[in-house]
Coordinates of C-alpha atoms in Angstrom, one line a residue:
P1 CA 0.0 0.0 0.0
R2 CA 1.1 3.6 -0.8
P3 CA 0.8 6.4 1.7
H4 CA -2.0 8.9 1.1
P5 CA -0.7 11.9 -0.9
Y6 CA -2.0 14.4 1.7
A7 CA -0.9 12.4 4.7
R8 CA 1.4 14.3 7.1
E9 CA 3.7 13.1 9.8
P10 CA 2.1 13.6 13.2
R11 CA 3.5 16.7 15.0
P12 CA 3.9 17.0 18.8
H13 CA 1.3 19.2 20.5
P14 CA 2.6 22.8 20.7
Y15 CA 2.1 22.8 24.5
A16 CA 3.5 19.4 25.1
R17 CA 6.4 19.3 27.6
E18 CA 8.9 16.7 28.5
P19 CA 8.1 15.0 31.8
R20 CA 10.1 16.4 34.7
P21 CA 11.2 14.5 37.8
H22 CA 9.3 15.2 41.0
P23 CA 11.1 18.1 42.8
Y24 CA 11.4 15.9 46.0
A25 CA 12.4 12.7 44.2
R26 CA 15.7 11.3 45.4
E27 CA 18.0 8.6 44.1
P28 CA 17.7 5.3 46.1
R29 CA 20.5 4.9 48.6
P30 CA 21.9 1.5 49.7
H31 CA 20.9 0.4 53.2
P32 CA 23.6 1.5 55.7
N33 CA 23.9 -2.0 57.1
R34 CA 24.1 -3.8 53.7
K35 CA 27.6 -5.1 53.0
V36 CA 28.7 -5.0 49.3
P37 CA 31.7 -7.2 48.5
M38 CA 34.7 -4.9 47.8
A39 CA 37.0 -7.4 46.0
A40 CA 37.2 -11.0 44.9
I41 CA 40.0 -12.7 46.8
L42 CA 41.5 -16.2 46.2
S43 CA 43.1 -17.7 49.3
V44 CA 45.5 -20.5 48.2
S45 CA 47.1 -23.0 50.6
G46 CA 50.1 -24.9 49.2
S47 CA 50.4 -27.3 52.1
P48 CA 50.3 -31.1 51.3
S49 CA 48.9 -31.9 54.7
A50 CA 45.3 -32.4 55.6
T51 CA 46.0 -31.2 59.1
S52 CA 48.0 -28.2 58.0
R53 CA 48.6 -25.2 60.2
T54 CA 49.2 -23.2 57.1
A55 CA 45.7 -24.0 55.8
R56 CA 44.1 -23.3 59.2
L57 CA 45.9 -20.0 59.4
L58 CA 44.7 -19.0 55.9
R59 CA 41.1 -19.8 56.8
H60 CA 41.5 -17.7 60.0
L61 CA 42.6 -14.7 57.9
D62 CA 39.9 -15.4 55.4
D63 CA 37.3 -14.7 58.1
R64 CA 39.0 -11.3 58.8
L65 CA 38.9 -10.4 55.1
R66 CA 35.2 -11.3 54.9
L67 CA 34.5 -9.0 57.8
Q68 CA 36.0 -6.3 55.7
S69 CA 33.3 -7.0 53.0
H70 CA 35.6 -9.0 50.6
Q71 CA 34.4 -12.1 48.8
V72 CA 36.8 -14.8 49.6
T73 CA 37.2 -18.2 47.8
S74 CA 39.5 -20.8 49.3
L75 CA 41.6 -23.2 47.3
E76 CA 43.7 -26.0 48.9
V77 CA 46.1 -27.3 46.3
R78 CA 46.3 -30.7 47.9
T79 CA 42.6 -31.3 46.9
L80 CA 43.4 -31.1 43.2
P81 CA 43.8 -34.5 41.4
P82 CA 47.5 -35.4 41.7
G83 CA 47.8 -37.0 38.3
P84 CA 46.9 -33.9 36.3
L85 CA 48.7 -31.6 38.8
L86 CA 52.0 -33.4 38.7
G87 CA 51.6 -34.5 35.1
A88 CA 51.0 -30.9 33.9
D89 CA 47.6 -31.7 32.3
F90 CA 46.5 -28.2 31.5
R91 CA 43.2 -29.4 30.0
H92 CA 41.9 -31.3 33.0
P93 CA 38.7 -29.8 34.3
A94 CA 40.0 -29.3 37.8
I95 CA 43.1 -27.5 36.6
V96 CA 41.1 -25.4 34.2
E97 CA 38.8 -24.4 37.1
A98 CA 41.7 -23.6 39.4
S99 CA 43.2 -21.4 36.7
A100 CA 39.8 -19.6 36.3
L101 CA 39.8 -18.9 40.0
F102 CA 43.0 -17.0 39.6
E103 CA 41.7 -15.2 36.6
R104 CA 38.5 -14.0 38.4
A105 CA 40.4 -12.8 41.5
D106 CA 41.3 -9.2 42.3
G107 CA 43.7 -10.2 45.0
V108 CA 45.4 -13.5 45.9
V109 CA 46.6 -14.7 49.3
I110 CA 49.2 -17.4 48.9
G111 CA 50.3 -19.5 51.9
T112 CA 52.9 -22.2 52.1
P113 CA 54.9 -24.2 54.6
V114 CA 58.7 -23.7 54.1
Y115 CA 60.9 -26.7 53.7
K116 CA 64.7 -26.2 53.4
A117 CA 64.3 -22.5 52.7
A118 CA 61.9 -23.2 49.8
Y119 CA 58.1 -23.0 49.3
S120 CA 56.2 -26.3 48.9
G121 CA 56.7 -28.4 45.8
L122 CA 52.9 -28.8 45.7
L123 CA 52.5 -25.0 45.3
K124 CA 55.2 -24.9 42.7
S125 CA 53.4 -27.6 40.7
L126 CA 50.3 -25.4 40.6
L127 CA 52.1 -22.2 39.8
D128 CA 53.9 -23.9 36.9
L129 CA 50.6 -24.9 35.4
L130 CA 49.1 -21.4 35.4
P131 CA 49.5 -19.1 32.5
Q132 CA 52.8 -17.2 32.5
Y133 CA 51.2 -13.9 33.6
A134 CA 48.3 -15.3 35.7
L135 CA 48.8 -12.6 38.3
T136 CA 48.8 -9.6 36.0
G137 CA 47.0 -6.7 37.6
K138 CA 46.5 -8.5 40.9
T139 CA 47.5 -7.7 44.5
V140 CA 49.2 -10.6 46.2
L141 CA 49.8 -11.3 49.9
P142 CA 52.5 -14.0 50.4
L143 CA 52.5 -15.9 53.8
A144 CA 54.6 -18.7 55.0
T145 CA 54.9 -21.0 58.1
G146 CA 57.9 -22.9 59.3
G147 CA 59.7 -24.4 62.2
S148 CA 62.7 -22.2 62.3
T149 CA 63.5 -18.5 62.0
A150 CA 66.3 -19.6 59.6
H151 CA 63.5 -19.7 57.0
V152 CA 62.1 -16.3 57.6
L153 CA 63.6 -14.9 54.4
A154 CA 62.0 -17.6 52.2
I155 CA 59.2 -15.3 51.2
D156 CA 61.5 -12.6 49.8
Y157 CA 64.1 -14.8 48.2
A158 CA 62.1 -17.8 47.1
L159 CA 58.4 -16.9 46.6
R160 CA 58.3 -13.2 45.8
P161 CA 60.5 -13.4 42.6
V162 CA 58.1 -16.1 41.2
L163 CA 55.1 -14.0 42.0
S164 CA 56.7 -11.0 40.4
S165 CA 57.5 -12.9 37.2
M166 CA 53.9 -13.8 36.9
G167 CA 52.9 -10.2 36.6
A168 CA 51.6 -9.3 40.1
A169 CA 50.8 -5.6 40.1
H170 CA 51.4 -5.2 43.9
I171 CA 53.0 -7.7 46.2
V172 CA 52.2 -6.6 49.7
P173 CA 54.9 -7.3 52.4
G174 CA 54.1 -10.8 53.7
W175 CA 54.7 -12.5 57.0
F176 CA 56.5 -15.7 58.2
T177 CA 54.8 -17.4 61.2
L178 CA 56.6 -19.9 63.3
D179 CA 54.9 -23.2 63.9
T180 CA 55.3 -22.7 67.6
D181 CA 53.1 -19.6 67.3
L182 CA 50.2 -21.7 66.0
S183 CA 48.4 -24.2 68.2
V184 CA 45.4 -26.3 67.1
A185 CA 42.8 -27.6 69.6
P186 CA 41.4 -31.1 69.4
D187 CA 38.3 -29.6 67.7
G188 CA 40.4 -28.0 65.0
T189 CA 40.2 -24.4 66.5
L190 CA 43.4 -22.4 65.7
T191 CA 45.0 -20.2 68.3
V192 CA 47.7 -17.7 67.2
A193 CA 50.2 -16.3 69.7
P194 CA 49.5 -12.7 70.5
G195 CA 52.6 -11.2 68.9
A196 CA 52.1 -13.2 65.7
A197 CA 48.4 -12.5 65.6
E198 CA 49.0 -8.7 65.8
A199 CA 51.5 -8.9 62.9
L200 CA 49.2 -11.0 60.8
D201 CA 46.3 -8.7 61.3
Q202 CA 48.5 -5.8 60.2
V203 CA 49.7 -7.4 57.0
T204 CA 46.1 -8.6 56.2
D205 CA 44.7 -5.2 56.8
R206 CA 47.3 -3.6 54.6
F207 CA 46.4 -6.1 51.8
S208 CA 42.7 -5.3 52.3
A209 CA 43.4 -1.5 52.2
V210 CA 45.2 -1.9 48.8
L211 CA 42.1 -3.7 47.5
G212 CA 39.8 -1.1 48.9
G213 CA 38.6 -2.8 52.1
R214 CA 37.7 -1.2 55.4
P215 CA 40.4 -2.2 58.0
A216 CA 39.9 1.0 59.9
V217 CA 36.2 0.2 60.4
L218 CA 37.1 -3.3 61.6
A219 CA 39.8 -2.0 64.0
A220 CA 37.3 0.3 65.5
A221 CA 34.8 -2.5 66.0
E222 CA 37.5 -4.5 67.8

């Protein structure tokens, strides 16, 4: 069908006006008590032991980060299938998912027991499987546990260079905790010696602050 030769496009009414917002209308504000996750954090334990002090320490610090409104995901490397992990099977679903956890994270906490001044072989196996620059743009907090102060520099001389080579944007100063400063009750509850607990809180809060958390608010609540 053809348009009528005298048809005209409809014109707006000469007195028509654009609708205006109500003078007292306000933008909705979030509820003051609602917590919005500040950052996605991956907390990685490189201990091969099922009763690891390292893993328990990380879970303890995970709770502190959650109180600062971060979204924390835990990964224990020992739970990954050993065949694909040690055989460098990049395509195995569990390895692919572990790699995806790193990719989605804004910040990464990496904890490892120290053996002979080196981080765990299990953690090394995982880091070797990740893409070369898996930590690009991410903030990283390295933590270590061990039985002797002779290993206290393992973070700086063994772990930090590897994390840097993987593209970490900011490696927060980490902390080495002596095994004697960590005690585990029969029910699995972890107790950290006062001096070590204070130091760990400080490095965790510094990590949180870099990610945009609220350590000052948490400190006030304590």
